[in-house]
Short mmCIF file of C-alpha atoms in Angstrom, two decimals:
data_model
loop_
_atom_site.label_atom_id
_atom_site.label_comp_id
_atom_site.label_asym_id
_atom_site.label_seq_id
_atom_site.Cartn_x
_atom_site.Cartn_y
_atom_site.Cartn_z
CA MET A 258 0.00 0.00 0.00
CA SER A 259 1.28 3.47 -0.88
CA GLY A 260 1.35 5.54 2.28
CA LEU A 261 1.81 5.19 6.02
CA SER A 262 0.75 2.34 8.25
CA MET A 263 1.45 1.77 11.96
CA GLU A 264 0.38 -1.66 13.15
CA GLY A 265 0.07 -3.13 16.66
CA ILE A 266 2.00 -0.33 18.35
CA THR A 267 2.46 -0.86 22.10
CA LYS A 268 4.26 1.49 24.49
CA TYR A 269 4.46 1.00 28.25
CA TYR A 270 6.03 3.42 30.77
CA PRO A 271 6.98 1.41 33.87
CA ALA A 272 7.86 4.46 36.00
CA SER A 273 4.23 5.62 35.98
CA ASP A 274 2.70 2.19 35.23
CA THR A 275 1.09 3.66 32.10
CA LEU A 276 0.20 1.70 28.98
CA ALA A 277 0.12 4.63 26.56
CA ASN A 278 -0.39 2.58 23.39
CA ASP A 279 -2.05 -0.84 23.46
CA GLY A 280 -1.82 -2.42 20.02
CA ALA A 281 -2.71 0.89 18.36
CA SER A 282 -2.83 1.28 14.60
CA ILE A 283 -3.24 4.02 12.00
CA ARG A 284 -3.42 3.90 8.20
CA VAL A 285 -2.96 7.00 6.02
CA PRO A 286 -2.76 6.80 2.21
CA ARG A 287 -0.39 9.18 0.41
CA GLY A 288 -1.77 12.61 -0.40
CA GLU A 289 -4.38 12.67 2.37
CA ILE A 290 -5.14 14.86 5.38
CA HIS A 291 -5.81 12.53 8.28
CA ALA A 292 -7.10 13.59 11.72
CA LEU A 293 -6.02 11.68 14.84
CA VAL A 294 -8.49 12.34 17.66
CA GLY A 295 -9.22 11.14 21.18
CA GLU A 296 -9.45 12.33 24.75
CA ASN A 297 -6.37 13.28 26.77
CA GLY A 298 -4.47 10.11 27.59
CA ALA A 299 -5.89 8.28 24.57
CA GLY A 300 -2.36 7.77 23.21
CA LYS A 301 -2.45 10.06 20.15
CA THR A 302 0.69 12.07 20.83
CA THR A 303 2.63 9.01 21.98
CA LEU A 304 1.78 7.26 18.71
CA MET A 305 3.02 10.22 16.67
CA ARG A 306 6.13 10.63 18.82
CA ILE A 307 6.94 7.01 17.95
CA LEU A 308 6.46 7.77 14.26
CA TYR A 309 8.80 10.77 14.56
CA GLY A 310 11.42 8.80 16.48
CA LEU A 311 11.07 10.56 19.83
CA GLU A 312 9.89 7.32 21.46
CA ARG A 313 10.57 3.67 20.69
CA PRO A 314 7.70 1.18 20.72
CA ASP A 315 7.78 -2.01 22.78
CA ALA A 316 5.93 -3.84 20.00
CA GLY A 317 4.48 -3.23 16.56
CA ARG A 318 5.82 -2.00 13.26
CA ILE A 319 5.85 1.03 10.96
CA VAL A 320 5.31 0.50 7.24
CA LEU A 321 6.05 3.15 4.59
CA ASP A 322 4.98 2.49 1.03
CA GLY A 323 4.85 -1.24 1.71
CA GLU A 324 8.26 -1.53 3.42
CA VAL A 325 8.84 -2.02 7.14
CA VAL A 326 11.08 0.73 8.54
CA ARG A 327 12.76 1.30 11.88
CA ILE A 328 12.80 4.84 13.22
CA GLY A 329 14.95 5.29 16.30
CA ASN A 330 15.33 9.09 16.36
CA PRO A 331 14.13 12.25 14.55
CA ALA A 332 17.13 12.18 12.20
CA GLU A 333 16.06 8.76 10.94
CA ALA A 334 12.47 10.03 10.64
CA ALA A 335 13.72 12.95 8.52
CA ARG A 336 15.57 10.52 6.24
CA GLN A 337 12.27 8.72 5.75
CA GLY A 338 10.61 12.02 4.82
CA ILE A 339 8.73 12.48 8.12
CA GLY A 340 8.57 15.83 9.95
CA MET A 341 6.67 17.08 12.99
CA VAL A 342 5.42 20.53 14.05
CA HIS A 343 5.02 20.50 17.84
CA GLN A 344 2.54 22.50 19.92
CA HIS A 345 5.45 24.57 21.24
CA PHE A 346 7.45 25.84 18.28
CA MET A 347 11.15 24.97 18.10
CA ILE A 348 12.30 28.41 16.93
CA VAL A 349 15.36 30.50 17.83
CA ASP A 350 14.00 34.04 18.22
CA ASP A 351 17.32 35.77 17.56
CA PHE A 352 17.77 33.98 14.24
CA THR A 353 16.29 35.07 10.93
CA VAL A 354 13.66 33.03 9.11
CA SER A 355 16.28 31.52 6.79
CA GLU A 356 18.68 30.74 9.67
CA ASN A 357 15.89 28.91 11.50
CA VAL A 358 14.87 26.96 8.41
CA VAL A 359 18.36 25.68 7.55
CA LEU A 360 19.50 25.13 11.16
CA GLY A 361 21.28 21.77 11.24
CA ALA A 362 21.33 21.53 7.43
CA GLU A 363 23.10 24.77 6.52
CA PRO A 364 24.50 25.47 3.05
CA LYS A 365 28.28 25.88 3.28
CA ARG A 366 30.99 27.64 1.33
CA ALA A 367 34.57 26.43 1.24
CA GLY A 368 33.22 23.21 2.71
CA PHE A 369 32.74 24.43 6.28
CA LEU A 370 31.64 28.11 6.44
CA PHE A 371 27.94 28.95 6.77
CA ASP A 372 26.73 30.76 3.65
CA PRO A 373 23.90 33.15 4.68
CA LYS A 374 23.21 34.34 1.12
CA ALA A 375 22.85 30.79 -0.10
CA ALA A 376 20.57 30.08 2.87
CA SER A 377 18.28 32.96 1.92
CA ARG A 378 18.19 31.79 -1.70
CA VAL A 379 17.29 28.16 -0.95
CA VAL A 380 14.73 29.13 1.68
CA GLN A 381 13.12 31.63 -0.69
CA ALA A 382 13.03 28.96 -3.39
CA THR A 383 11.35 26.53 -0.98
CA MET A 384 8.73 29.11 -0.04
CA ASP A 385 8.10 30.08 -3.66
CA ARG A 386 7.58 26.45 -4.57
CA HIS A 387 4.93 26.00 -1.88
CA GLY A 388 3.33 29.46 -1.82
CA PHE A 389 4.69 30.87 1.46
CA ARG A 390 5.22 34.63 1.83
CA LEU A 391 7.74 35.07 4.67
CA ASP A 392 10.74 37.39 4.45
CA PRO A 393 13.86 35.17 4.78
CA GLU A 394 15.80 38.02 6.44
CA ARG A 395 13.18 38.84 9.06
CA ARG A 396 13.94 38.04 12.70
CA ALA A 397 11.85 35.20 14.11
CA SER A 398 11.05 37.31 17.18
CA GLU A 399 9.10 39.69 14.91
CA LEU A 400 6.78 37.02 13.51
CA THR A 401 3.15 36.50 14.47
CA VAL A 402 2.08 33.13 15.84
CA GLY A 403 0.69 32.15 12.45
CA GLU A 404 3.93 33.15 10.72
CA ARG A 405 5.97 31.16 13.23
CA GLN A 406 3.90 28.12 12.40
CA GLN A 407 4.55 28.72 8.70
CA LEU A 408 8.27 28.87 9.46
CA GLU A 409 8.07 25.45 11.13
CA ILE A 410 6.32 23.98 8.09
CA VAL A 411 8.84 25.58 5.68
CA ARG A 412 11.66 24.04 7.73
CA LEU A 413 10.18 20.57 7.16
CA LEU A 414 9.62 21.22 3.46
CA TYR A 415 13.22 22.42 3.10
CA ARG A 416 14.23 18.99 4.41
CA GLU A 417 11.91 17.44 1.79
CA ALA A 418 9.47 15.95 4.30
CA LYS A 419 6.57 14.20 2.59
CA ILE A 420 4.68 13.22 5.74
CA LEU A 421 3.88 16.15 8.06
CA ILE A 422 2.62 15.66 11.62
CA LEU A 423 0.94 18.71 13.21
CA ASP A 424 0.15 18.59 16.95
CA GLU A 425 -2.84 20.82 17.85
CA PRO A 426 -1.95 23.23 15.02
CA THR A 427 -4.81 25.71 15.58
CA ALA A 428 -4.54 26.03 19.36
CA VAL A 429 -3.21 29.62 19.36
CA LEU A 430 -4.30 30.90 15.94
CA THR A 431 -6.90 33.51 15.09
CA GLU A 432 -9.77 32.64 12.74
CA GLN A 433 -7.96 34.28 9.82
CA GLU A 434 -4.74 32.39 10.60
CA ILE A 435 -6.67 29.11 10.79
CA ARG A 436 -8.17 29.77 7.35
CA ALA A 437 -4.69 30.51 5.98
CA LEU A 438 -3.27 27.34 7.58
CA PHE A 439 -6.03 25.20 6.11
CA ASP A 440 -5.43 26.71 2.66
CA THR A 441 -1.74 25.81 3.04
CA LEU A 442 -2.55 22.24 4.08
CA ARG A 443 -4.90 21.78 1.13
CA ALA A 444 -2.20 23.04 -1.23
CA LEU A 445 0.34 20.64 0.30
CA ARG A 446 -2.14 17.77 -0.08
CA ALA A 447 -2.63 18.70 -3.73
CA SER A 448 1.15 18.54 -4.23
CA GLY A 449 1.26 14.98 -2.88
CA HIS A 450 2.10 15.53 0.81
CA THR A 451 0.53 13.42 3.54
CA ILE A 452 -0.60 15.26 6.65
CA VAL A 453 -1.58 13.92 10.07
CA ILE A 454 -3.27 16.39 12.46
CA ILE A 455 -3.60 15.69 16.18
CA THR A 456 -6.56 17.71 17.43
CA HIS A 457 -9.46 17.92 19.89
CA LYS A 458 -11.61 20.13 17.69
CA VAL A 459 -14.24 18.06 15.92
CA LYS A 460 -15.45 21.07 13.93
CA GLU A 461 -12.00 21.43 12.37
CA VAL A 462 -11.76 17.68 11.77
CA LYS A 463 -14.89 17.93 9.64
CA GLU A 464 -13.59 20.95 7.78
CA ILE A 465 -10.05 19.91 6.86
CA SER A 466 -9.58 16.11 7.03
CA ASP A 467 -10.30 13.33 4.54
CA THR A 468 -10.24 10.51 7.08
CA VAL A 469 -10.10 10.26 10.87
CA THR A 470 -8.77 7.75 13.39
CA VAL A 471 -10.33 7.70 16.85
CA MET A 472 -8.26 6.49 19.82
CA ARG A 473 -9.42 5.68 23.32
CA GLY A 474 -7.45 4.19 26.21
CA GLY A 475 -4.35 3.66 24.07
CA ARG A 476 -6.24 1.69 21.43
CA THR A 477 -7.59 2.48 17.98
CA VAL A 478 -11.37 2.18 18.15
CA GLU A 479 -12.46 3.50 14.76
CA ARG A 480 -11.23 4.64 11.36
CA LEU A 481 -13.71 6.58 9.25
CA ASN A 482 -14.09 8.67 6.16
CA THR A 483 -14.71 12.10 7.65
CA ALA A 484 -17.71 12.67 5.38
CA ASP A 485 -19.44 9.63 6.92
CA VAL A 486 -19.74 11.05 10.46
CA ASP A 487 -21.16 14.32 11.86
CA GLU A 488 -19.69 16.40 14.69
CA TYR A 489 -22.02 14.93 17.31
CA GLY A 490 -21.30 11.35 16.28
CA LEU A 491 -17.55 11.98 16.24
CA SER A 492 -17.71 13.52 19.73
CA CYS A 493 -19.56 10.45 20.99
CA LEU A 494 -16.95 8.15 19.46
CA ILE A 495 -14.14 10.12 21.12
CA MET A 496 -15.80 9.96 24.53
CA GLY A 497 -17.04 6.38 24.21
CA THR A 498 -20.64 7.19 24.94
CA SER A 499 -23.92 7.27 23.04
CA ARG A 500 -24.76 10.60 24.65
CA CYS A 501 -22.53 13.64 24.37
CA PRO A 502 -22.45 16.53 26.87
CA ASP A 503 -24.86 19.35 26.13
CA PHE A 504 -23.28 22.48 27.55
CA ALA A 505 -25.37 25.64 27.75
CA ARG A 506 -24.10 28.95 29.12
CA GLY A 507 -27.58 30.22 29.92
CA SER A 508 -28.46 33.77 30.89
CA PRO A 509 -26.41 35.55 33.56
CA PRO A 510 -28.06 36.28 36.92
CA SER A 511 -29.12 39.80 37.79
CA LEU A 512 -25.95 41.90 37.82
CA GLY A 513 -24.91 44.03 40.76
CA ARG A 514 -24.25 47.68 39.99
CA GLU A 515 -20.73 48.05 41.36
CA PRO A 516 -17.81 46.25 39.70
CA VAL A 517 -15.94 43.68 41.78
CA LEU A 518 -12.75 44.24 39.80
CA ALA A 519 -12.02 47.56 38.09
CA MET A 520 -9.01 48.75 36.14
CA LYS A 521 -8.58 52.44 35.32
CA ASP A 522 -5.95 53.68 32.84
CA VAL A 523 -3.58 50.82 33.68
CA SER A 524 -0.30 50.80 31.75
CA LEU A 525 2.67 48.45 31.87
CA GLY A 526 6.03 49.40 30.39
CA SER A 527 8.42 47.03 28.67
CA ARG A 528 11.92 46.48 29.94
CA ASN A 529 13.52 48.15 26.94
CA ARG A 530 10.99 51.02 27.18
CA GLU A 531 10.40 50.94 23.45
CA ARG A 532 6.64 50.50 23.88
CA LEU A 533 3.91 49.92 26.40
CA LEU A 534 2.88 46.30 26.90
CA LEU A 535 -0.41 47.55 28.33
CA ASP A 536 -1.58 51.00 27.27
CA ARG A 537 -4.23 52.71 29.45
CA VAL A 538 -6.39 49.63 29.92
CA SER A 539 -9.74 50.24 31.63
CA LEU A 540 -12.36 47.62 32.38
CA GLY A 541 -14.90 46.65 35.00
CA ILE A 542 -16.44 43.26 35.86
CA ARG A 543 -19.56 43.02 37.97
CA PRO A 544 -20.87 40.17 40.15
CA GLY A 545 -22.43 37.40 38.09
CA GLU A 546 -20.65 38.35 34.86
CA ILE A 547 -18.06 36.69 32.64
CA LEU A 548 -15.88 39.08 30.66
CA GLY A 549 -13.96 37.30 27.92
CA VAL A 550 -10.66 38.82 26.77
CA CYS A 551 -8.84 37.60 23.68
CA SER A 552 -5.84 38.72 21.65
CA VAL A 553 -3.09 37.42 19.43
CA THR A 554 -0.03 36.46 21.49
CA GLY A 555 2.08 39.52 22.35
CA ASN A 556 -0.80 42.00 22.32
CA GLY A 557 -1.44 42.27 26.05
CA SER A 558 -3.60 39.43 27.34
CA GLY A 559 -0.61 37.61 28.84
CA GLU A 560 0.51 40.80 30.60
CA LEU A 561 -3.03 41.28 31.90
CA GLU A 562 -2.81 37.84 33.49
CA ASP A 563 0.61 38.70 34.96
CA LEU A 564 -0.75 41.85 36.62
CA LEU A 565 -3.88 40.31 38.12
CA GLY A 566 -2.02 37.14 39.11
CA GLY A 567 0.44 39.22 41.16
CA PHE A 568 3.54 38.60 39.04
CA ARG A 569 4.02 42.19 37.86
CA LYS A 570 3.12 45.68 38.99
CA PRO A 571 1.54 48.31 36.72
CA THR A 572 3.64 51.27 35.62
CA SER A 573 0.63 53.55 36.12
CA GLY A 574 -3.10 53.40 36.68
CA GLN A 575 -5.27 51.81 39.33
CA ILE A 576 -6.62 48.30 39.95
CA THR A 577 -9.26 47.84 42.62
CA LEU A 578 -10.92 44.77 44.08
CA ALA A 579 -14.26 45.46 45.80
CA GLY A 580 -13.42 49.18 45.82
CA LEU A 581 -10.00 48.78 47.51
CA PRO A 582 -6.55 48.62 45.88
CA LEU A 583 -5.70 45.13 44.66
CA PRO A 584 -3.28 43.57 47.20
CA ALA A 585 0.31 43.54 45.94
CA ARG A 586 0.57 39.83 46.80
CA ARG A 587 -2.13 37.42 45.73
CA LEU A 588 -4.08 36.22 48.74
CA PRO A 589 -5.80 32.79 48.99
CA ALA A 590 -9.16 32.42 47.28
CA ARG A 591 -11.04 31.77 50.53
CA SER A 592 -9.74 34.92 52.25
CA GLY A 593 -11.90 38.03 52.13
CA ARG A 594 -9.42 39.89 49.89
CA GLY A 595 -8.30 36.96 47.81
CA ILE A 596 -9.00 35.98 44.22
CA GLY A 597 -9.42 32.68 42.48
CA TYR A 598 -6.74 32.19 39.83
CA VAL A 599 -6.48 29.41 37.25
CA PRO A 600 -3.37 30.25 35.21
CA ALA A 601 -2.54 29.39 31.61
CA ASP A 602 0.62 27.59 32.73
CA ARG A 603 -0.87 24.89 34.93
CA MET A 604 2.45 23.11 35.45
CA ARG A 605 4.60 26.03 36.66
CA ARG A 606 2.13 28.59 37.99
CA GLY A 607 -0.88 26.50 38.90
CA SER A 608 0.66 23.52 40.64
CA CYS A 609 3.76 22.07 42.22
CA THR A 610 4.21 18.79 40.42
CA GLY A 611 6.79 17.46 42.88
CA ILE A 612 4.44 17.36 45.86
CA SER A 613 1.22 15.50 46.60
CA VAL A 614 -2.31 16.45 45.59
CA SER A 615 -3.11 17.37 49.20
CA GLY A 616 0.08 19.45 49.36
CA ASN A 617 -1.14 21.42 46.36
CA PHE A 618 -4.41 22.13 48.12
CA MET A 619 -2.77 23.64 51.19
CA ALA A 620 0.23 25.32 49.53
CA LEU A 621 -1.42 28.73 49.02
CA ASP A 622 -3.59 28.75 52.14
CA ARG A 623 -1.43 27.62 55.01
CA ARG A 624 -3.31 29.71 57.55
CA HIS A 625 -6.45 27.66 56.88
CA PHE A 626 -4.70 24.31 57.41
CA PHE A 627 -2.29 25.21 60.20
CA THR A 628 -3.55 25.57 63.76
CA ARG A 629 -1.16 27.20 66.22
CA GLY A 630 1.64 26.63 63.75
CA LEU A 631 0.95 22.90 63.33
CA LEU A 632 -0.53 21.25 60.26
CA ASP A 633 -4.01 19.85 60.84
CA ASP A 634 -3.59 16.57 58.92
CA LYS A 635 -7.18 15.47 59.41
CA LYS A 636 -8.55 18.75 58.06
CA MET A 637 -6.22 18.69 55.07
CA LEU A 638 -7.04 15.08 54.22
CA SER A 639 -10.79 15.59 54.71
CA GLU A 640 -10.94 18.67 52.50
CA THR A 641 -8.71 17.09 49.84
CA ARG A 642 -10.92 14.00 49.67
CA GLY A 643 -14.01 16.20 49.47
CA ALA A 644 -12.50 18.19 46.59
CA ILE A 645 -11.43 14.99 44.80
CA ALA A 646 -15.01 13.70 44.98
CA ARG A 647 -16.61 17.04 44.03
CA PHE A 648 -14.39 17.55 40.98
CA SER A 649 -14.11 13.88 39.92
CA ILE A 650 -10.31 13.89 40.19
CA LYS A 651 -8.72 10.52 39.45
CA ALA A 652 -6.10 10.52 42.21
CA GLU A 653 -5.46 9.81 45.86
CA PRO A 654 -4.47 12.71 48.17
CA SER A 655 -0.95 11.32 48.57
CA ARG A 656 -0.23 10.89 44.85
CA PRO A 657 2.33 13.33 43.37
CA ALA A 658 0.57 15.90 41.21
CA GLY A 659 3.14 15.44 38.45
CA GLU A 660 1.87 11.90 37.81
CA LEU A 661 -1.63 13.11 36.93
CA SER A 662 -2.96 13.81 33.44
CA GLY A 663 -3.29 17.41 32.30
CA GLY A 664 -7.04 17.29 32.83
CA ASN A 665 -6.71 16.01 36.40
CA ILE A 666 -4.03 18.57 37.27
CA GLN A 667 -6.40 21.27 36.01
CA LYS A 668 -9.18 19.86 38.18
CA VAL A 669 -6.89 19.98 41.23
CA ILE A 670 -6.27 23.69 40.53
CA LEU A 671 -9.99 24.34 40.05
CA ALA A 672 -10.89 22.53 43.25
CA ARG A 673 -8.38 24.64 45.19
CA GLU A 674 -9.42 27.98 43.66
CA LEU A 675 -13.19 27.50 43.47
CA THR A 676 -13.83 27.46 47.18
CA GLN A 677 -17.31 27.19 48.69
CA PRO A 678 -18.72 29.79 48.41
CA PRO A 679 -16.62 30.84 45.39
CA PRO A 680 -14.42 33.96 45.65
CA SER A 681 -15.84 37.29 44.52
CA PHE A 682 -13.40 37.51 41.60
CA ILE A 683 -11.89 34.67 39.57
CA LEU A 684 -9.28 34.90 36.82
CA PHE A 685 -9.20 32.07 34.27
CA SER A 686 -6.49 32.00 31.62
CA ASP A 687 -6.80 29.38 28.86
CA PRO A 688 -8.50 27.03 31.35
CA THR A 689 -9.06 24.18 28.86
CA TRP A 690 -5.90 24.44 26.74
CA GLY A 691 -4.94 20.96 25.54
CA LEU A 692 -7.82 19.24 27.34
CA ASP A 693 -10.24 16.73 25.87
CA ILE A 694 -13.97 17.12 25.34
CA ALA A 695 -15.08 15.68 28.68
CA SER A 696 -12.61 17.72 30.76
CA THR A 697 -13.46 20.87 28.80
CA GLU A 698 -17.19 20.36 29.35
CA PHE A 699 -16.64 19.81 33.08
CA ILE A 700 -14.59 22.99 33.44
CA TYR A 701 -17.14 25.05 31.48
CA GLU A 702 -19.85 23.90 33.86
CA ARG A 703 -17.79 24.89 36.92
CA ILE A 704 -17.08 28.34 35.46
CA VAL A 705 -20.76 28.98 34.79
CA GLU A 706 -21.66 27.70 38.28
CA ALA A 707 -19.28 30.24 39.81
CA ARG A 708 -20.78 33.02 37.70
CA ASN A 709 -24.29 32.02 38.73
CA ALA A 710 -23.18 32.04 42.37
CA GLY A 711 -22.22 35.71 41.97
CA SER A 712 -18.52 35.65 41.11
CA ALA A 713 -17.13 38.24 38.72
CA ILE A 714 -15.05 36.31 36.18
CA LEU A 715 -12.33 37.40 33.80
CA LEU A 716 -11.75 34.75 31.13
CA ILE A 717 -8.57 35.22 29.08
CA SER A 718 -8.44 32.70 26.26
CA SER A 719 -6.81 32.12 22.90
CA ASN A 720 -9.71 29.82 21.98
CA LEU A 721 -12.41 31.92 20.33
CA ASP A 722 -14.94 29.09 20.58
CA GLU A 723 -14.36 29.13 24.34
CA ILE A 724 -14.74 32.91 24.52
CA LEU A 725 -18.04 32.76 22.61
CA ALA A 726 -19.34 29.78 24.59
CA LEU A 727 -18.80 31.30 28.03
CA SER A 728 -18.61 35.09 27.93
CA ASP A 729 -21.38 37.59 28.64
CA ARG A 730 -19.19 40.37 27.22
CA VAL A 731 -16.09 40.16 25.02
CA SER A 732 -13.15 42.55 24.87
CA VAL A 733 -10.32 42.29 22.34
CA MET A 734 -6.78 43.52 22.99
CA TYR A 735 -4.49 44.79 20.24
CA ARG A 736 -1.06 46.31 20.83
CA GLY A 737 -1.70 46.57 24.55
CA ARG A 738 -5.08 48.31 24.30
CA ILE A 739 -8.67 47.19 24.56
CA VAL A 740 -10.05 47.98 21.11
CA CYS A 741 -13.62 46.73 21.50
CA ASP A 742 -16.07 45.76 24.22
CA LEU A 743 -19.05 43.86 22.81
CA PRO A 744 -22.07 42.09 24.31
CA ASN A 745 -22.11 38.38 23.52
CA ASP A 746 -25.73 38.46 22.42
CA GLY A 747 -25.58 35.68 19.84
CA HIS A 748 -24.48 37.92 16.99
CA LEU A 749 -20.74 37.84 17.64
CA GLY A 750 -18.65 35.60 15.40
CA ARG A 751 -15.08 34.37 15.14
CA GLU A 752 -14.52 36.36 11.96
CA LEU A 753 -15.32 39.72 13.58
CA LEU A 754 -13.25 38.98 16.69
CA GLY A 755 -10.38 37.84 14.48
CA ARG A 756 -10.46 41.16 12.61
CA TYR A 757 -10.14 43.08 15.86
CA MET A 758 -7.36 40.76 17.04
CA LEU A 759 -5.36 41.44 13.89
CA GLY A 760 -5.99 45.21 14.02
CA LEU A 761 -8.10 45.12 10.86
CA ALA A 762 -11.28 46.57 12.39
CA GLU A 763 -11.06 50.36 12.52
CA ASP A 764 -13.98 51.22 14.77
CA THR A 765 -14.56 50.12 18.33
CA ALA A 766 -17.96 49.27 19.74
CA THR A 767 -19.24 50.37 23.11
CA GLU A 768 -20.57 47.82 25.50
CA ASP A 769 -24.17 47.01 26.32
CA THR A 770 -25.89 50.12 27.62
CA ALA A 771 -27.59 48.04 30.30
CA THR A 772 -24.30 47.93 32.21
CA GLU A 773 -24.36 51.36 33.78
CA ASP A 774 -21.85 51.27 36.61
CA ALA A 775 -19.33 54.06 36.56
CA ALA A 776 -16.22 51.90 36.12
CA THR A 777 -17.69 50.11 33.14
CA GLU A 778 -18.84 53.37 31.57
CA ASP A 779 -15.30 54.71 31.97
CA ALA A 780 -13.96 51.57 30.27
CA ALA A 781 -16.36 52.02 27.35
CA ALA A 782 -15.37 55.66 26.96
CA GLU A 783 -11.70 54.69 27.03
CA ASN A 784 -12.26 51.98 24.44
CA THR A 785 -14.03 54.43 22.12
CA ALA A 786 -11.20 56.94 22.52
CA VAL A 787 -8.69 54.20 21.73
CA GLY A 788 -10.52 53.32 18.53
CA GLN A 789 -10.82 56.96 17.44
CA GLY A 790 -7.14 57.56 18.18
CA ARG A 791 -6.07 54.52 16.19
CA ALA A 792 -8.34 55.48 13.30
CA ALA A 793 -6.88 59.00 13.28
CA ASP A 794 -3.34 57.62 13.41
CA ARG A 795 -4.01 55.35 10.46
CA ALA A 796 -5.69 58.14 8.49
CA GLY A 797 -2.55 60.22 9.03
CA GLN A 798 -0.40 57.31 7.89
CA ARG A 799 -2.45 56.86 4.76
CA GLY A 800 -2.09 60.59 4.03
CA GLY A 801 1.69 60.20 4.02
CA ALA A 802 3.83 57.09 3.87
CA ARG A 803 2.46 54.04 5.59
CA HIS A 804 5.24 27.99 18.91
CA GLY A 805 -2.50 21.84 23.77
#
């Protein structure tokens, strides 16, 4: 058979007693886009890491174009024409596009000297051949997320890869960048390339793939022509159930008048002082409201998380929590002045993977668990077991957090931060990044429960579907400013939000007039001024010269 086949692949990790692949298989004909789907822990990434030579199977075989091959490392995979684009891009920021592309396979002059001009020529030729439009001499640090992904693909094409593996390729892209990526993948398919996409997004599976393999519990459970299954049926196959979750955001409860969290003209300078990372940001979030904030990476949403999470201090402006200045150090969620915080980086900011689950519960709230300076073991164990049951965490209190799946680690963080009753303000940043359908649905339900209990919630997310599913209002950040504040009334779409995220929408929209508190009105006025200022700046420019 012409194409790729992996048969009976088994991979066991004795240190964690995990059978990641259990006789798994996948079959992909040449010139096809194939989706590999399944819940977290289903074995998808392990299977592709074996194909790329990052892992070695305990059993099974890989067949390329009818011949059995052995792939022991990525170099051998490259010789077989296999390349992989990881979730976290392998790019050297200080290098140019061409230097990144040829890294490890540089053109030489005099037999040993790197030839930068030759590098630019061959990289440009590769891009011309496949329709890419990057500047070979541009620094990688200046690229957008979508352009960085293009660079990774060009690097594989330069090495003449014919089978491309993409791991969660749309996780951090805007709608416009996703459309551009899909156009690129279709063009590569037309030129004879074979593409395997690891993804959780069934909507995208339907849009871009020809066939799909479903994995569950380390095994292959189904292989289908994508046209033969709808989104609902595919979701049920992934989860192993005849009934899929039916999440509904519902209407928000009656909103209080005063904002729980308010920001007024908050700016944050960069270390090199060349520009402001946050530029006069104003917003207000009231009890029982979810404000969704989205942006392309590097446009301010990450810095907003840093400020509210207590990792950085604003250069100017004011942040208040319940009318008082936000404490310089983040206090525990259950304390009167504390906030709930579920960070984007669950491994480094949200948990300590080297200690137990119960240790993670008490780490940020020692006063609650220590009586007269001594740890109350019974209280800690009782509350940990209660949280494990309430959030369906698959772990014992004594188990090291680092041994849990990503979904279970996220549930540990949620259980710690969503106290009973929930805190008055909760910050979520990419709360379901890299999680499967069931874990995502569970987390959405907990977020909405907290909102309905009266918490003011700020949801920062790179997933526009998540923003639209959960938010009552949506703000977009561009170049450190909030450029729109829109009610999520059923008329918002990914396309419009993507235009704001890329700075393509000139005008800003004021928020719902029903939200009349002073802080929110100030934020709307600021947002309108931002939009008018940017429009005027651009008009002046037109008058003269314009890495799941």
